[in-house]
PDB file of C-alpha atoms in Angstrom:
ATOM      1  CA  MET A   1      72.193 -62.901  17.325  1.00 42.00           C
ATOM      2  CA  VAL A   2      73.108 -65.143  14.356  1.00 45.00           C
ATOM      3  CA  PRO A   3      70.205 -66.875  12.615  1.00 47.00           C
ATOM      4  CA  VAL A   4      70.192 -70.622  13.340  1.00 48.00           C
ATOM      5  CA  PHE A   5      69.772 -71.589   9.700  1.00 52.00           C
ATOM      6  CA  GLY A   6      72.132 -69.007   8.224  1.00 55.00           C
ATOM      7  CA  PRO A   7      71.278 -66.003   6.093  1.00 61.00           C
ATOM      8  CA  GLN A   8      67.862 -65.619   4.523  1.00 85.00           C
ATOM      9  CA  ILE A   9      67.762 -66.982   0.974  1.00 94.00           C
ATOM     10  CA  PRO A  10      66.267 -64.421  -1.441  1.00 96.00           C
ATOM     11  CA  THR A  11      63.332 -65.857  -3.353  1.00 96.00           C
ATOM     12  CA  VAL A  12      61.207 -65.026  -6.366  1.00 97.00           C
ATOM     13  CA  THR A  13      57.780 -66.384  -7.236  1.00 97.00           C
ATOM     14  CA  VAL A  14      57.137 -67.913 -10.643  1.00 97.00           C
ATOM     15  CA  PRO A  15      54.871 -65.017 -11.790  1.00 97.00           C
ATOM     16  CA  GLU A  16      57.632 -62.532 -10.853  1.00 97.00           C
ATOM     17  CA  ILE A  17      60.134 -64.104 -13.260  1.00 97.00           C
ATOM     18  CA  SER A  18      60.523 -61.921 -16.337  1.00 93.00           C
ATOM     19  CA  ASP A  19      61.507 -63.067 -19.809  1.00 90.00           C
ATOM     20  CA  ASP A  20      64.962 -61.513 -19.462  1.00 93.00           C
ATOM     21  CA  THR A  21      65.774 -63.379 -16.232  1.00 97.00           C
ATOM     22  CA  TYR A  22      68.438 -66.081 -16.589  1.00 98.00           C
ATOM     23  CA  LEU A  23      66.615 -69.216 -15.416  1.00 98.00           C
ATOM     24  CA  LEU A  24      69.108 -71.758 -14.071  1.00 98.00           C
ATOM     25  CA  ASP A  25      67.750 -75.306 -13.691  1.00 98.00           C
ATOM     26  CA  VAL A  26      69.942 -77.323 -11.298  1.00 98.00           C
ATOM     27  CA  ARG A  27      68.076 -80.643 -11.510  1.00 98.00           C
ATOM     28  CA  GLU A  28      69.617 -83.896 -12.707  1.00 97.00           C
ATOM     29  CA  ASP A  29      69.757 -84.886 -16.389  1.00 97.00           C
ATOM     30  CA  ASP A  30      66.743 -87.228 -16.216  1.00 97.00           C
ATOM     31  CA  GLU A  31      64.594 -84.578 -14.524  1.00 97.00           C
ATOM     32  CA  TRP A  32      65.610 -82.015 -17.154  1.00 97.00           C
ATOM     33  CA  ALA A  33      64.885 -84.411 -20.027  1.00 97.00           C
ATOM     34  CA  ALA A  34      61.401 -85.214 -18.659  1.00 97.00           C
ATOM     35  CA  GLY A  35      60.371 -81.570 -18.521  1.00 97.00           C
ATOM     36  CA  HIS A  36      61.871 -78.120 -18.116  1.00 97.00           C
ATOM     37  CA  ALA A  37      61.012 -74.496 -18.708  1.00 97.00           C
ATOM     38  CA  PRO A  38      61.595 -73.353 -22.300  1.00 95.00           C
ATOM     39  CA  GLY A  39      64.645 -71.103 -22.396  1.00 95.00           C
ATOM     40  CA  ALA A  40      66.060 -72.395 -19.101  1.00 97.00           C
ATOM     41  CA  HIS A  41      69.769 -73.167 -18.777  1.00 98.00           C
ATOM     42  CA  HIS A  42      70.634 -76.617 -17.433  1.00 98.00           C
ATOM     43  CA  LEU A  43      73.481 -76.965 -14.951  1.00 98.00           C
ATOM     44  CA  PRO A  44      73.136 -79.890 -12.517  1.00 98.00           C
ATOM     45  CA  MET A  45      73.797 -78.843  -8.918  1.00 97.00           C
ATOM     46  CA  MET A  46      76.819 -81.127  -8.464  1.00 97.00           C
ATOM     47  CA  GLU A  47      78.516 -79.670 -11.565  1.00 97.00           C
ATOM     48  CA  LEU A  48      78.142 -76.060 -10.421  1.00 97.00           C
ATOM     49  CA  PRO A  49      81.558 -75.584  -8.761  1.00 95.00           C
ATOM     50  CA  ALA A  50      83.371 -76.623 -11.950  1.00 97.00           C
ATOM     51  CA  ARG A  51      81.092 -74.562 -14.213  1.00 97.00           C
ATOM     52  CA  LEU A  52      80.639 -71.328 -12.216  1.00 96.00           C
ATOM     53  CA  ALA A  53      81.816 -69.222 -15.155  1.00 96.00           C
ATOM     54  CA  GLU A  54      78.628 -70.190 -17.039  1.00 97.00           C
ATOM     55  CA  VAL A  55      76.412 -68.348 -14.543  1.00 98.00           C
ATOM     56  CA  PRO A  56      76.096 -64.654 -15.416  1.00 97.00           C
ATOM     57  CA  THR A  57      76.936 -62.050 -12.801  1.00 96.00           C
ATOM     58  CA  ASP A  58      75.522 -59.056 -14.679  1.00 95.00           C
ATOM     59  CA  ARG A  59      71.802 -59.911 -14.736  1.00 96.00           C
ATOM     60  CA  ASP A  60      69.051 -61.439 -12.620  1.00 97.00           C
ATOM     61  CA  VAL A  61      69.468 -65.173 -12.100  1.00 98.00           C
ATOM     62  CA  ALA A  62      66.571 -67.327 -10.861  1.00 98.00           C
ATOM     63  CA  VAL A  63      67.601 -70.809  -9.713  1.00 98.00           C
ATOM     64  CA  ILE A  64      65.041 -73.609  -9.982  1.00 98.00           C
ATOM     65  CA  CYS A  65      64.837 -77.303  -9.059  1.00 98.00           C
ATOM     66  CA  ARG A  66      61.864 -79.618  -8.477  1.00 97.00           C
ATOM     67  CA  SER A  67      60.600 -78.077  -5.231  1.00 96.00           C
ATOM     68  CA  GLY A  68      63.080 -75.428  -4.071  1.00 95.00           C
ATOM     69  CA  GLY A  69      65.505 -77.293  -1.773  1.00 95.00           C
ATOM     70  CA  ARG A  70      68.453 -77.858  -4.078  1.00 96.00           C
ATOM     71  CA  SER A  71      68.035 -74.475  -5.706  1.00 97.00           C
ATOM     72  CA  ALA A  72      68.131 -72.781  -2.286  1.00 96.00           C
ATOM     73  CA  GLN A  73      71.494 -74.461  -1.631  1.00 96.00           C
ATOM     74  CA  VAL A  74      72.757 -73.243  -5.009  1.00 97.00           C
ATOM     75  CA  VAL A  75      71.584 -69.684  -4.294  1.00 97.00           C
ATOM     76  CA  ALA A  76      73.433 -69.731  -0.954  1.00 96.00           C
ATOM     77  CA  TYR A  77      76.565 -71.027  -2.707  1.00 96.00           C
ATOM     78  CA  LEU A  78      76.395 -68.343  -5.396  1.00 97.00           C
ATOM     79  CA  LEU A  79      75.849 -65.594  -2.817  1.00 96.00           C
ATOM     80  CA  ARG A  80      78.933 -66.796  -0.900  1.00 94.00           C
ATOM     81  CA  ASN A  81      80.895 -66.651  -4.147  1.00 95.00           C
ATOM     82  CA  GLY A  82      80.081 -63.066  -5.109  1.00 95.00           C
ATOM     83  CA  TRP A  83      76.773 -63.234  -6.998  1.00 96.00           C
ATOM     84  CA  GLU A  84      74.317 -60.524  -5.972  1.00 95.00           C
ATOM     85  CA  GLN A  85      71.390 -60.789  -8.409  1.00 96.00           C
ATOM     86  CA  VAL A  86      70.421 -64.391  -7.618  1.00 97.00           C
ATOM     87  CA  ARG A  87      67.155 -65.723  -6.166  1.00 98.00           C
ATOM     88  CA  ASN A  88      65.538 -69.076  -5.453  1.00 98.00           C
ATOM     89  CA  VAL A  89      62.326 -69.901  -7.334  1.00 97.00           C
ATOM     90  CA  ALA A  90      59.690 -70.531  -4.651  1.00 96.00           C
ATOM     91  CA  GLY A  91      58.062 -73.924  -5.186  1.00 96.00           C
ATOM     92  CA  GLY A  92      60.388 -74.908  -8.013  1.00 97.00           C
ATOM     93  CA  MET A  93      59.233 -76.625 -11.191  1.00 98.00           C
ATOM     94  CA  GLY A  94      56.183 -77.968  -9.362  1.00 97.00           C
ATOM     95  CA  GLU A  95      54.981 -74.404  -8.894  1.00 97.00           C
ATOM     96  CA  TRP A  96      56.080 -73.479 -12.444  1.00 97.00           C
ATOM     97  CA  GLU A  97      53.792 -76.184 -13.809  1.00 96.00           C
ATOM     98  CA  ALA A  98      50.978 -75.428 -11.315  1.00 96.00           C
ATOM     99  CA  VAL A  99      50.660 -71.799 -12.428  1.00 96.00           C
ATOM    100  CA  GLY A 100      50.428 -72.857 -16.067  1.00 96.00           C
ATOM    101  CA  ARG A 101      53.882 -71.985 -17.345  1.00 96.00           C
ATOM    102  CA  PRO A 102      54.998 -74.216 -20.240  1.00 96.00           C
ATOM    103  CA  VAL A 103      57.062 -77.348 -19.665  1.00 97.00           C
ATOM    104  CA  VAL A 104      58.913 -79.058 -22.530  1.00 97.00           C
ATOM    105  CA  GLY A 105      60.763 -82.359 -22.727  1.00 96.00           C
ATOM    106  CA  ALA A 106      64.154 -83.002 -24.273  1.00 92.00           C
ATOM    107  CA  ASP A 107      62.433 -83.681 -27.609  1.00 93.00           C
ATOM    108  CA  GLY A 108      60.740 -80.274 -27.615  1.00 91.00           C
ATOM    109  CA  GLN A 109      57.305 -81.799 -27.020  1.00 93.00           C
ATOM    110  CA  PRO A 110      55.199 -81.028 -23.916  1.00 93.00           C
ATOM    111  CA  GLY A 111      56.961 -82.419 -20.876  1.00 94.00           C
ATOM    112  CA  GLN A 112      56.242 -83.262 -17.271  1.00 93.00           C
ATOM    113  CA  VAL A 113      57.922 -82.300 -14.026  1.00 94.00           C
ATOM    114  CA  ARG A 114      59.743 -85.114 -12.257  1.00 88.00           C
TER     115      ARG A 114
END
């Protein structure tokens, strides 16, 4: 029997993300500017197909958005295109902020999740 909603999307919780994980933030420019994880790589979801080469294939990639919906779509897309070490961040940036991980704005000052 084929699952109704497609294959299971692999996930990772915020505390499980290690410092050497490539954190890919797929939110829009204004969301990124308001607040993002230090060290994250910004690649808006709609630009992904044209910029696939920027996403590493040789290390763990954790994809994050505001709450987990867009990032789940990106994880599914990457899996269909040959990525194996890619997971969706459960709860997104909302969870990142809730567990006390730092959030910075575009100016390097403390930011907020939007």
